[in-house]
Tab-separated table of C-alpha atoms in Angstrom:
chain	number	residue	atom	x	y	z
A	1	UNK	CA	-6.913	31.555	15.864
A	2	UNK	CA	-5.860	29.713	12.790
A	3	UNK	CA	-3.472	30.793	10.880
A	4	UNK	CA	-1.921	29.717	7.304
A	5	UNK	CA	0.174	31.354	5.360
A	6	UNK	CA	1.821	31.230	2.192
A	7	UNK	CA	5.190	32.811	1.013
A	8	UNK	CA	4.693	34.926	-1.327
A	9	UNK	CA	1.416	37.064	-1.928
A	10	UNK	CA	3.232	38.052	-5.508
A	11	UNK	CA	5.304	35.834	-7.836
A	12	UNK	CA	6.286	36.174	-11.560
A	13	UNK	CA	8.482	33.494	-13.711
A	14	UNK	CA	9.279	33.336	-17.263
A	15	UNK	CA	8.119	29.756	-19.030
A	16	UNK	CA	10.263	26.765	-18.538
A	17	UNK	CA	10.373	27.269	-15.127
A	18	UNK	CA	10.418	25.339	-11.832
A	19	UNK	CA	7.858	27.280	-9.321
A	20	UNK	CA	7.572	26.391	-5.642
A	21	UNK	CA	4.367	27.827	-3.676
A	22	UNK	CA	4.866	27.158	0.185
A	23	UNK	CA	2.127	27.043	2.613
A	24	UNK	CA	2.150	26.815	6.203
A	25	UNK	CA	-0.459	25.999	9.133
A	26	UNK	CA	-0.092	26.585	12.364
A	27	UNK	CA	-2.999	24.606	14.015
A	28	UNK	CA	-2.049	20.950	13.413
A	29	UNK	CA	-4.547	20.187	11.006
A	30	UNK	CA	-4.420	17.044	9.077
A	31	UNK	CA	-5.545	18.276	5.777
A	32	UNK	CA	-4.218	20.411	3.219
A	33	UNK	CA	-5.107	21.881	0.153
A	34	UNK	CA	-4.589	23.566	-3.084
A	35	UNK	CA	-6.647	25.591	-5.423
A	36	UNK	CA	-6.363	27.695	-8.074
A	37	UNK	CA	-9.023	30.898	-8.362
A	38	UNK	CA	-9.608	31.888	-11.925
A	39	UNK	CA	-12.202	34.494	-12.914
A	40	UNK	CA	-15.507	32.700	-13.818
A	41	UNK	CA	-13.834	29.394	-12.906
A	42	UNK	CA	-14.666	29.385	-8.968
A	43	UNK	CA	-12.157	27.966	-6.834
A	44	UNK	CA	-10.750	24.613	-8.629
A	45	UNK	CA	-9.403	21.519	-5.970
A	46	UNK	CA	-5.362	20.707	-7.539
A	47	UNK	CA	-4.321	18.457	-5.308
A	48	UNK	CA	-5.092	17.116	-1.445
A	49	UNK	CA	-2.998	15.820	1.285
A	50	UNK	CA	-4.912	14.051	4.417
A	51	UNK	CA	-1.639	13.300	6.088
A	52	UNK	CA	1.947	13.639	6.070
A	53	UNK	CA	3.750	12.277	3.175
A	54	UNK	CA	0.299	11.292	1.408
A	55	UNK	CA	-1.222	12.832	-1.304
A	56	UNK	CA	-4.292	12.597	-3.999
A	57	UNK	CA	-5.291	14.403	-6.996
A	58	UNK	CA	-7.672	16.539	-7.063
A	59	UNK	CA	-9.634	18.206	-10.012
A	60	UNK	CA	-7.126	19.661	-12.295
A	61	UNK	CA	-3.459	18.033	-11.435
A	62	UNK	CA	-2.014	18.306	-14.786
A	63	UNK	CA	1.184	20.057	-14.548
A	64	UNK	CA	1.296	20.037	-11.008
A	65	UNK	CA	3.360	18.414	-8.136
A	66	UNK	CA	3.286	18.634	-3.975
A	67	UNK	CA	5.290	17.553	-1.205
A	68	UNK	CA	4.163	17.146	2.153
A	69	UNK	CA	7.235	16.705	3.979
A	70	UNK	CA	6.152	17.723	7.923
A	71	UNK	CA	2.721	18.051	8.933
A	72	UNK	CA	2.250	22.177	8.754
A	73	UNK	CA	4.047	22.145	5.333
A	74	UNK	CA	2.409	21.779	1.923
A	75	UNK	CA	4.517	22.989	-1.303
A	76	UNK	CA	2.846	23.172	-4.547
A	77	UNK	CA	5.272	22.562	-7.597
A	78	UNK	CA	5.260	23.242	-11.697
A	79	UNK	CA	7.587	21.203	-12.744
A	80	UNK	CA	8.183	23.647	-15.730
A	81	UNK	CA	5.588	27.075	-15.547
A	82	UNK	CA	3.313	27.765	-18.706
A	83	UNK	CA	1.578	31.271	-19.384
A	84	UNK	CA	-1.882	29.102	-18.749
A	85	UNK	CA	-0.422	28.580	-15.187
A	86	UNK	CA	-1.018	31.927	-14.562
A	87	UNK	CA	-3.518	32.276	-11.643
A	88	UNK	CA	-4.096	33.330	-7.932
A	89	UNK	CA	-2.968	30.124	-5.815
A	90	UNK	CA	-5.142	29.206	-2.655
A	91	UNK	CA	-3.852	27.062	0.038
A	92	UNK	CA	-6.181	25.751	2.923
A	93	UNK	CA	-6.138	23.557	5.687
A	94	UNK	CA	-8.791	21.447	7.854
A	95	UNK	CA	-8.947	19.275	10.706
A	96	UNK	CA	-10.583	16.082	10.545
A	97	UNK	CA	-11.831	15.925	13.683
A	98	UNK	CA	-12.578	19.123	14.245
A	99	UNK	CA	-15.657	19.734	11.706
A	100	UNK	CA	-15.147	20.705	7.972
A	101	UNK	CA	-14.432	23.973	8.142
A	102	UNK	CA	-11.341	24.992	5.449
A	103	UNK	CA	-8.920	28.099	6.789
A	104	UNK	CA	-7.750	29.418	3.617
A	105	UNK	CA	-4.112	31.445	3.342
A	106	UNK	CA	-3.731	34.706	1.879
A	107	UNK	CA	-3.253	33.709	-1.762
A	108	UNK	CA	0.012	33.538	-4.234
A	109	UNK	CA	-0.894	35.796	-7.748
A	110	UNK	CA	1.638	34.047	-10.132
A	111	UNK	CA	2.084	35.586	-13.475
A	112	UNK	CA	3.878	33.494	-15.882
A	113	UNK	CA	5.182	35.383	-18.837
B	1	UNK	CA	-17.652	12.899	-8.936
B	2	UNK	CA	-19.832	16.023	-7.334
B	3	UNK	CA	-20.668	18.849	-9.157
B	4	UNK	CA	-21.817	22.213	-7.884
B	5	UNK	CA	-23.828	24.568	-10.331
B	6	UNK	CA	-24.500	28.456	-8.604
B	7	UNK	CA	-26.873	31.024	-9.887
B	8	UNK	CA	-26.597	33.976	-10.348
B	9	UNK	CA	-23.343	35.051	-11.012
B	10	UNK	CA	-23.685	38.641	-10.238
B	11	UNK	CA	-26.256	40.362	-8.766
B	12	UNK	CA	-27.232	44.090	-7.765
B	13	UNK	CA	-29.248	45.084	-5.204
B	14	UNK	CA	-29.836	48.163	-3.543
B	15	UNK	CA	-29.248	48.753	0.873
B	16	UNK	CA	-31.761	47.210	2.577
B	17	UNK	CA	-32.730	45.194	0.151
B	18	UNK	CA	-32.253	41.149	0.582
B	19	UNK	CA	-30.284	38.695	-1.726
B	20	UNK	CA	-30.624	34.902	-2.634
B	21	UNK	CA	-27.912	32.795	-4.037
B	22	UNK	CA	-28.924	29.366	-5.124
B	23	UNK	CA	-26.819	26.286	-5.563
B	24	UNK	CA	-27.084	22.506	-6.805
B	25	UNK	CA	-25.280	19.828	-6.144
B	26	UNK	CA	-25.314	16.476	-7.425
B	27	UNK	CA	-23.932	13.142	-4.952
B	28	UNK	CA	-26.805	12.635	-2.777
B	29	UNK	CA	-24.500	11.626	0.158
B	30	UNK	CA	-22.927	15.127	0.118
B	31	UNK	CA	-23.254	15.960	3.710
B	32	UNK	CA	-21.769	19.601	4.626
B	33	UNK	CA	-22.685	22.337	2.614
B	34	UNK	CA	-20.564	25.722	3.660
B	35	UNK	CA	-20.688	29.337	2.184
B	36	UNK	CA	-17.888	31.817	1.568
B	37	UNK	CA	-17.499	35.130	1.388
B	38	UNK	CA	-14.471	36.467	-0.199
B	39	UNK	CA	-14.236	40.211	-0.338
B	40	UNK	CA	-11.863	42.056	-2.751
B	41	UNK	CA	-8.449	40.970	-2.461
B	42	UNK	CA	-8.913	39.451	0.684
B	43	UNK	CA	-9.050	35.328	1.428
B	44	UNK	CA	-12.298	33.373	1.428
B	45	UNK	CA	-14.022	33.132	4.472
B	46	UNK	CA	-16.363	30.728	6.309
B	47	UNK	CA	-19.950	32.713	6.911
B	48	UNK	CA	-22.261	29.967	6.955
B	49	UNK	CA	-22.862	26.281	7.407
B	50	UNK	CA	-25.251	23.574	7.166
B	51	UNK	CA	-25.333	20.212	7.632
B	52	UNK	CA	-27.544	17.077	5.927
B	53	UNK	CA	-29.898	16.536	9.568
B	54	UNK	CA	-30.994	20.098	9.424
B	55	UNK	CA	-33.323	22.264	6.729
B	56	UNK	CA	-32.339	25.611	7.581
B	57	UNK	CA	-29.783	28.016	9.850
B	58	UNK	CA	-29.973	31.418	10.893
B	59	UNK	CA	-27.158	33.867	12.178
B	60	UNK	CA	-28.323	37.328	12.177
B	61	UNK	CA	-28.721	38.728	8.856
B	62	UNK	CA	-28.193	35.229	6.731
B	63	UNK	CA	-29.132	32.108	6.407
B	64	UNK	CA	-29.075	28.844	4.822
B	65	UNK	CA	-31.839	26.605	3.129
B	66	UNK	CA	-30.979	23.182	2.461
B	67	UNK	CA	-33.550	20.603	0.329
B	68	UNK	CA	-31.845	17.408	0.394
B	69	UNK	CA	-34.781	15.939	-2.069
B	70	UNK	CA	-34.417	18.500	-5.118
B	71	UNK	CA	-30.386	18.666	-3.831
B	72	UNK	CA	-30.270	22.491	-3.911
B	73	UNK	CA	-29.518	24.935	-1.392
B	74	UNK	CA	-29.575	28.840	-0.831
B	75	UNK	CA	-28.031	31.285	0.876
B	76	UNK	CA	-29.979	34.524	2.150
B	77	UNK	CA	-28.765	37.537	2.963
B	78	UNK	CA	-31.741	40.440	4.567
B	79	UNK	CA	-31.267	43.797	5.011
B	80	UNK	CA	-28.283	44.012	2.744
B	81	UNK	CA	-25.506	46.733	3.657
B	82	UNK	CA	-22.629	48.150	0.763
B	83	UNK	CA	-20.328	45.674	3.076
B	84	UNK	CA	-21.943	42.358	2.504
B	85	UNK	CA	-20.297	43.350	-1.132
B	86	UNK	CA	-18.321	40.616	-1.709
B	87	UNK	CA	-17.745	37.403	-4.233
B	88	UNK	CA	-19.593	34.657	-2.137
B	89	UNK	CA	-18.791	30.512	-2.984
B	90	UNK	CA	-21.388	27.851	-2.020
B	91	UNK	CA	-19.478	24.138	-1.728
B	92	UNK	CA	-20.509	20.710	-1.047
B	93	UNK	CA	-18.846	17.878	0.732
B	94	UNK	CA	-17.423	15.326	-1.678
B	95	UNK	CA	-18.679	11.872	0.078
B	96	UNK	CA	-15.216	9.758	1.151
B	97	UNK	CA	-12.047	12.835	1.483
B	98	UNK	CA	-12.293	16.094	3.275
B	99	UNK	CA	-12.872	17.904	0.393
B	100	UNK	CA	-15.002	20.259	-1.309
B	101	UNK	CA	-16.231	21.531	-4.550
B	102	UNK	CA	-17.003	24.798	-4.905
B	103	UNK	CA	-19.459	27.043	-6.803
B	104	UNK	CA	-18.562	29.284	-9.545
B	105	UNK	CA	-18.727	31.899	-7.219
B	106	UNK	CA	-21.821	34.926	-7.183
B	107	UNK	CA	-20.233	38.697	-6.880
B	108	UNK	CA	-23.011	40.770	-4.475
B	109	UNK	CA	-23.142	43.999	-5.508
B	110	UNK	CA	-24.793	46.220	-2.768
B	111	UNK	CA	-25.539	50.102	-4.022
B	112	UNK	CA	-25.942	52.718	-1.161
């Protein structure tokens, strides 16, 4: 059963600050996402990773960073939060070989205030 | 890049009752077209798949349509029960990456 997980469900910072969201996969998958879910908006791509240390823009990058440091790690960074970063966070994972099918974590609700 | 427009974005519907959710996509080469279902405060979940070789699949209660020509597809739900409630995300394969673009999103509303 896949798994991913993220590490927090619940997060609030103040503005001007540095936010890490983790996420974690446990089923060796070679890609890795992150979305943000806003009401009305659907489910919008941030940024991709297709293999360790690689990574490529998605949709809506701006004010956005990621690592991709070991294989079941992906960590989504703001450099410096802004109240209009204030969303539910989705990470998800795929396999390449494996069909198309994304596993999506539990979700990160950040409130920036 | 590929765009994905989904109609409606709410709809009611009483038990029993069925439900159609309609999508578009634009990149012809799009070739995997999945369906979500994300209930309340819970992640979104794969319910339904179809690929480019193949106009329509059935499991159980929904199913998929695919028209590769007009570059729509739909998602049919029969026999609707209050826990196929639920906001529900059509996506497309973006041609090149592993990625997808998603719907809007359509929130099922199913009254007892």
């Amino acid at each position: 059963d896949v798994k991913v997980t993220q590490s927090s469900r619940y997060l609030v910072k103040r503005t001007g600050e540095k936010v890490f969201l983790e996420c974690v996969q446990d089923m060796d998958h070679e890609n890795m996402f992150w979305y943000r879910q806003d009401p009305g908006l659907g489910l919008r791509l941030i940024y991709f990773s297709y293999d360790v240390k690689m990574k490529e823009k998605g949709d809506i990058p701006e004010g956005y960073s990621v690592s991709r440091e070991k294989k079941e790690r992906f960590s989504l960074i703001l450099e410096s939060a802004s109240t209009n970063q204030t969303s539910m966070y989705l990470c998800a994972s795929s396999s390449t070989g494996a069909g198309d099918e994304q596993y999506f974590g539990p979700g990160t609700r950040l409130t920036v205030t | 890049g590929e765009n994905v427009e989904q109609h409606p974005s709410t709809l009611s519907v009483q038990e029993g009752d069925s439900a159609v959710i309609k999508c578009t996509y634009s990149d012809s080469a799009s070739n995997y077209f999945p369906w979500y279902k994300q209930e309340l405060g819970k992640r979104p979940q794969l319910i339904i798949d179809i690929r480019s070789n193949v106009g329509e699949k059935k499991d159980q209660r929904i199913a998929v349509t695919l028209n590769k020509t007009a570059k729509h597809f739909s998602l049919h739900i029969t026999e609707t029960q209050p826990e196929d409630s639920a906001v529900y995300f059509c996506a497309a394969k973006d041609s090149g990456y592993s990625t997808l673009t998603f719907g809007k999103g359509t929130m099922l509303l199913v009254s007892p």
